[in-house]
PDB file of C-alpha atoms in Angstrom:
ATOM      1  CA  MET A 231       0.000   0.000   0.000  1.00 48.00           C
ATOM      2  CA  ALA A 232       2.795   2.434   0.831  1.00 51.00           C
ATOM      3  CA  ARG A 233       4.397   1.693  -2.521  1.00 50.00           C
ATOM      4  CA  SER A 234       1.290   2.623  -4.527  1.00 48.00           C
ATOM      5  CA  ALA A 235       0.785   5.741  -2.402  1.00 45.00           C
ATOM      6  CA  ARG A 236       4.329   6.857  -3.250  1.00 45.00           C
ATOM      7  CA  ARG A 237       3.617   6.281  -6.948  1.00 47.00           C
ATOM      8  CA  VAL A 238       0.449   8.329  -6.769  1.00 39.00           C
ATOM      9  CA  ILE A 239       2.188  11.130  -4.879  1.00 45.00           C
ATOM     10  CA  GLY A 240       5.168  10.991  -7.263  1.00 44.00           C
ATOM     11  CA  ALA A 241       2.870  11.147 -10.279  1.00 42.00           C
ATOM     12  CA  TRP A 242       0.920  14.003  -8.709  1.00 42.00           C
ATOM     13  CA  VAL A 243       4.135  15.982  -8.012  1.00 40.00           C
ATOM     14  CA  LEU A 244       5.369  15.381 -11.553  1.00 42.00           C
ATOM     15  CA  LEU A 245       2.021  16.377 -13.083  1.00 40.00           C
ATOM     16  CA  SER A 246       1.698  19.528 -10.972  1.00 44.00           C
ATOM     17  CA  ALA A 247       5.279  20.561 -11.770  1.00 42.00           C
ATOM     18  CA  ALA A 248       4.669  20.092 -15.489  1.00 44.00           C
ATOM     19  CA  VAL A 249       1.403  22.049 -15.396  1.00 43.00           C
ATOM     20  CA  SER A 250       2.654  24.916 -13.237  1.00 43.00           C
ATOM     21  CA  GLY A 251       6.141  25.217 -14.710  1.00 45.00           C
ATOM     22  CA  GLY A 252       5.339  24.598 -18.334  1.00 44.00           C
ATOM     23  CA  CYS A 253       8.230  23.860 -20.648  1.00 47.00           C
ATOM     24  CA  SER A 254      11.624  24.773 -19.276  1.00 46.00           C
ATOM     25  CA  HIS A 255      13.358  25.280 -22.642  1.00 49.00           C
ATOM     26  CA  ALA A 256      13.450  28.621 -24.430  1.00 52.00           C
ATOM     27  CA  GLN A 257      11.431  29.136 -27.573  1.00 59.00           C
ATOM     28  CA  LYS A 258      13.408  29.518 -30.774  1.00 64.00           C
ATOM     29  CA  PRO A 259      13.250  33.000 -32.304  1.00 69.00           C
ATOM     30  CA  GLU A 260      11.544  33.486 -35.641  1.00 72.00           C
ATOM     31  CA  ARG A 261      13.749  33.741 -38.708  1.00 71.00           C
ATOM     32  CA  SER A 262      13.055  37.477 -39.041  1.00 79.00           C
ATOM     33  CA  VAL A 263      15.223  40.545 -39.311  1.00 82.00           C
ATOM     34  CA  TYR A 264      15.661  42.358 -35.988  1.00 81.00           C
ATOM     35  CA  LEU A 265      16.715  45.990 -35.612  1.00 82.00           C
ATOM     36  CA  ILE A 266      19.773  46.522 -33.417  1.00 83.00           C
ATOM     37  CA  ALA A 267      20.164  50.268 -34.091  1.00 79.00           C
ATOM     38  CA  GLU A 268      18.924  52.919 -36.521  1.00 80.00           C
ATOM     39  CA  ASP A 269      22.464  53.387 -37.878  1.00 75.00           C
ATOM     40  CA  ALA A 270      25.623  51.285 -37.985  1.00 73.00           C
ATOM     41  CA  GLY A 271      27.855  54.042 -36.634  1.00 72.00           C
ATOM     42  CA  GLY A 272      30.021  53.022 -33.716  1.00 68.00           C
ATOM     43  CA  VAL A 273      30.266  49.399 -34.783  1.00 70.00           C
ATOM     44  CA  GLY A 274      33.739  48.147 -33.973  1.00 62.00           C
ATOM     45  CA  GLY A 275      35.953  45.953 -36.049  1.00 51.00           C
ATOM     46  CA  ALA A 276      36.106  48.110 -39.159  1.00 46.00           C
ATOM     47  CA  GLY A 277      35.658  51.532 -37.643  1.00 49.00           C
ATOM     48  CA  GLY A 278      31.962  51.556 -38.411  1.00 54.00           C
ATOM     49  CA  ARG A 279      32.334  51.498 -42.204  1.00 66.00           C
ATOM     50  CA  ASP A 280      29.136  51.114 -44.165  1.00 76.00           C
ATOM     51  CA  CYS A 281      30.150  49.608 -47.510  1.00 82.00           C
ATOM     52  CA  ASP A 282      26.673  50.048 -48.996  1.00 84.00           C
ATOM     53  CA  ALA A 283      26.618  53.784 -48.211  1.00 85.00           C
ATOM     54  CA  GLU A 284      30.180  54.176 -49.491  1.00 87.00           C
ATOM     55  CA  HIS A 285      29.187  52.438 -52.731  1.00 89.00           C
ATOM     56  CA  VAL A 286      26.219  54.748 -53.295  1.00 90.00           C
ATOM     57  CA  ALA A 287      28.346  57.829 -52.559  1.00 91.00           C
ATOM     58  CA  CYS A 288      31.084  56.588 -54.907  1.00 92.00           C
ATOM     59  CA  PHE A 289      28.644  56.109 -57.771  1.00 93.00           C
ATOM     60  CA  ASP A 290      27.005  59.507 -57.200  1.00 93.00           C
ATOM     61  CA  ARG A 291      30.410  61.201 -57.136  1.00 93.00           C
ATOM     62  CA  CYS A 292      31.556  59.371 -60.293  1.00 93.00           C
ATOM     63  CA  TRP A 293      28.331  59.921 -62.233  1.00 94.00           C
ATOM     64  CA  ASN A 294      28.246  63.626 -61.406  1.00 94.00           C
ATOM     65  CA  SER A 295      31.786  64.279 -62.612  1.00 92.00           C
ATOM     66  CA  ALA A 296      33.460  64.055 -65.992  1.00 91.00           C
ATOM     67  CA  PRO A 297      35.029  60.659 -66.743  1.00 90.00           C
ATOM     68  CA  PRO A 298      38.840  60.649 -66.608  1.00 87.00           C
ATOM     69  CA  LEU A 299      39.060  59.090 -70.074  1.00 86.00           C
ATOM     70  CA  THR A 300      38.348  61.445 -72.978  1.00 88.00           C
ATOM     71  CA  SER A 301      36.933  58.540 -74.985  1.00 90.00           C
ATOM     72  CA  ILE A 302      33.983  58.316 -72.555  1.00 90.00           C
ATOM     73  CA  LYS A 303      31.246  60.918 -72.971  1.00 92.00           C
ATOM     74  CA  TRP A 304      29.685  62.318 -69.808  1.00 91.00           C
ATOM     75  CA  GLY A 305      26.302  60.685 -69.114  1.00 91.00           C
ATOM     76  CA  SER A 306      26.726  57.943 -71.735  1.00 94.00           C
ATOM     77  CA  GLY A 307      26.317  54.212 -71.288  1.00 93.00           C
ATOM     78  CA  LYS A 308      30.111  53.886 -71.196  1.00 94.00           C
ATOM     79  CA  HIS A 309      30.203  56.481 -68.399  1.00 94.00           C
ATOM     80  CA  HIS A 310      27.694  54.363 -66.452  1.00 94.00           C
ATOM     81  CA  GLU A 311      29.783  51.222 -67.070  1.00 94.00           C
ATOM     82  CA  TYR A 312      32.940  53.012 -65.938  1.00 93.00           C
ATOM     83  CA  CYS A 313      31.335  54.203 -62.687  1.00 93.00           C
ATOM     84  CA  THR A 314      29.814  50.782 -62.026  1.00 93.00           C
ATOM     85  CA  GLU A 315      33.160  49.010 -62.440  1.00 93.00           C
ATOM     86  CA  GLU A 316      35.145  51.609 -60.489  1.00 92.00           C
ATOM     87  CA  CYS A 317      32.741  51.661 -57.541  1.00 92.00           C
ATOM     88  CA  ARG A 318      32.312  47.889 -57.526  1.00 92.00           C
ATOM     89  CA  ALA A 319      36.073  47.533 -57.050  1.00 91.00           C
ATOM     90  CA  ARG A 320      35.992  50.003 -54.141  1.00 90.00           C
ATOM     91  CA  TYR A 321      32.982  48.194 -52.643  1.00 87.00           C
ATOM     92  CA  MET A 322      34.820  44.863 -52.762  1.00 89.00           C
ATOM     93  CA  ASP A 323      37.850  46.489 -51.093  1.00 85.00           C
ATOM     94  CA  CYS A 324      35.573  47.735 -48.320  1.00 81.00           C
ATOM     95  CA  ILE A 325      34.055  44.263 -47.837  1.00 79.00           C
ATOM     96  CA  GLU A 326      37.540  42.726 -47.685  1.00 80.00           C
ATOM     97  CA  ASP A 327      38.570  45.327 -45.078  1.00 76.00           C
ATOM     98  CA  LEU A 328      35.526  44.406 -42.988  1.00 72.00           C
ATOM     99  CA  GLU A 329      36.334  40.706 -43.260  1.00 72.00           C
ATOM    100  CA  ARG A 330      39.974  41.297 -42.274  1.00 71.00           C
ATOM    101  CA  ALA A 331      38.895  43.453 -39.330  1.00 65.00           C
ATOM    102  CA  ALA A 332      36.427  40.806 -38.190  1.00 60.00           C
ATOM    103  CA  GLY A 333      39.240  38.257 -38.205  1.00 60.00           C
ATOM    104  CA  LYS A 334      41.559  40.430 -36.068  1.00 56.00           C
ATOM    105  CA  GLY A 335      40.345  39.948 -32.543  1.00 52.00           C
ATOM    106  CA  GLY A 336      36.780  40.860 -33.368  1.00 50.00           C
ATOM    107  CA  VAL A 337      34.056  38.615 -32.079  1.00 52.00           C
ATOM    108  CA  SER A 338      33.215  36.160 -34.846  1.00 65.00           C
ATOM    109  CA  GLU A 339      30.453  34.194 -33.098  1.00 76.00           C
ATOM    110  CA  LEU A 340      28.171  34.912 -30.158  1.00 85.00           C
ATOM    111  CA  ARG A 341      25.703  32.575 -28.433  1.00 88.00           C
ATOM    112  CA  PHE A 342      22.574  33.513 -26.505  1.00 88.00           C
ATOM    113  CA  SER A 343      19.694  31.526 -25.078  1.00 86.00           C
ATOM    114  CA  ASP A 344      16.975  34.108 -25.844  1.00 87.00           C
ATOM    115  CA  LEU A 345      16.289  36.893 -28.327  1.00 88.00           C
ATOM    116  CA  GLU A 346      15.741  39.743 -25.859  1.00 88.00           C
ATOM    117  CA  GLY A 347      19.022  39.030 -24.063  1.00 87.00           C
ATOM    118  CA  ALA A 348      20.845  38.921 -27.397  1.00 88.00           C
ATOM    119  CA  LEU A 349      19.396  42.229 -28.627  1.00 89.00           C
ATOM    120  CA  ASP A 350      20.126  43.929 -25.282  1.00 88.00           C
ATOM    121  CA  TRP A 351      23.753  42.765 -25.387  1.00 86.00           C
ATOM    122  CA  LEU A 352      24.224  43.697 -29.047  1.00 87.00           C
ATOM    123  CA  ARG A 353      22.784  47.185 -28.480  1.00 85.00           C
ATOM    124  CA  SER A 354      25.058  47.893 -25.532  1.00 83.00           C
ATOM    125  CA  HIS A 355      28.229  46.380 -27.050  1.00 80.00           C
ATOM    126  CA  ARG A 356      28.204  47.848 -30.573  1.00 80.00           C
ATOM    127  CA  SER A 357      31.862  48.854 -30.402  1.00 74.00           C
ATOM    128  CA  GLU A 358      32.809  45.196 -29.848  1.00 74.00           C
ATOM    129  CA  LEU A 359      30.853  43.984 -32.888  1.00 78.00           C
ATOM    130  CA  ALA A 360      32.011  43.588 -36.443  1.00 77.00           C
ATOM    131  CA  LEU A 361      29.727  43.326 -39.430  1.00 78.00           C
ATOM    132  CA  GLY A 362      29.436  39.670 -40.355  1.00 81.00           C
ATOM    133  CA  THR A 363      29.491  38.438 -36.754  1.00 83.00           C
ATOM    134  CA  VAL A 364      27.450  35.249 -36.437  1.00 87.00           C
ATOM    135  CA  VAL A 365      24.948  35.318 -33.562  1.00 88.00           C
ATOM    136  CA  ILE A 366      23.325  32.059 -32.482  1.00 89.00           C
ATOM    137  CA  ILE A 367      20.127  32.484 -30.487  1.00 89.00           C
ATOM    138  CA  ALA A 368      18.550  29.313 -29.078  1.00 87.00           C
ATOM    139  CA  GLY A 369      20.138  27.325 -31.901  1.00 85.00           C
ATOM    140  CA  VAL A 370      19.060  29.709 -34.699  1.00 88.00           C
ATOM    141  CA  ALA A 371      21.873  31.462 -36.623  1.00 89.00           C
ATOM    142  CA  PHE A 372      21.800  35.175 -37.457  1.00 89.00           C
ATOM    143  CA  VAL A 373      24.411  37.592 -38.804  1.00 87.00           C
ATOM    144  CA  VAL A 374      25.111  41.235 -37.885  1.00 86.00           C
ATOM    145  CA  ALA A 375      24.659  43.326 -41.038  1.00 85.00           C
ATOM    146  CA  THR A 376      23.533  46.708 -42.320  1.00 82.00           C
ATOM    147  CA  GLY A 377      20.163  47.239 -43.924  1.00 76.00           C
ATOM    148  CA  GLY A 378      19.496  49.277 -47.039  1.00 71.00           C
ATOM    149  CA  SER A 379      18.973  52.436 -44.981  1.00 74.00           C
ATOM    150  CA  GLY A 380      22.224  51.937 -43.074  1.00 77.00           C
ATOM    151  CA  ALA A 381      20.517  50.470 -40.002  1.00 84.00           C
ATOM    152  CA  LEU A 382      22.367  47.861 -37.968  1.00 86.00           C
ATOM    153  CA  ILE A 383      20.349  44.648 -38.152  1.00 87.00           C
ATOM    154  CA  LEU A 384      20.389  41.050 -37.071  1.00 88.00           C
ATOM    155  CA  ALA A 385      19.445  39.020 -40.154  1.00 87.00           C
ATOM    156  CA  PRO A 386      18.760  35.275 -40.420  1.00 88.00           C
ATOM    157  CA  LEU A 387      21.747  33.368 -41.703  1.00 81.00           C
ATOM    158  CA  ALA A 388      20.743  31.124 -44.605  1.00 71.00           C
ATOM    159  CA  LEU A 389      22.849  28.013 -44.764  1.00 52.00           C
TER     160      LEU A 389
END
């Protein structure tokens, strides 16, 4: 009789703990883009460079000035090609600089158990981040990047 009473009590304790406590594991975050900051300024690693903004500024500067080669007419298709190629090369240099900076002592991977904790840490430690840092939240991989408007974002990492 004592044995069955212990089973009943044990089952009751287990059931009540499961009902009152719910699941003890954290929910996985959605594969969405999360805003870290309105701008990427102050991000460490590469001195806060925004390669996308630099690319746009390069093209605007090139397009609004006379081409250095006299064989290219201002505003022509060749002028557009020249600016595209010139600014693409500068953009790739910027990306390579960011990758090199991320490899030099920058944090390359961070792990968090929940989304809110991750976003709080990322917002308060921007100077320690480098663009391209992988952030794993509850087993879901994200990457620190800049959005089209220059915002600092946490984007899902597609594997």
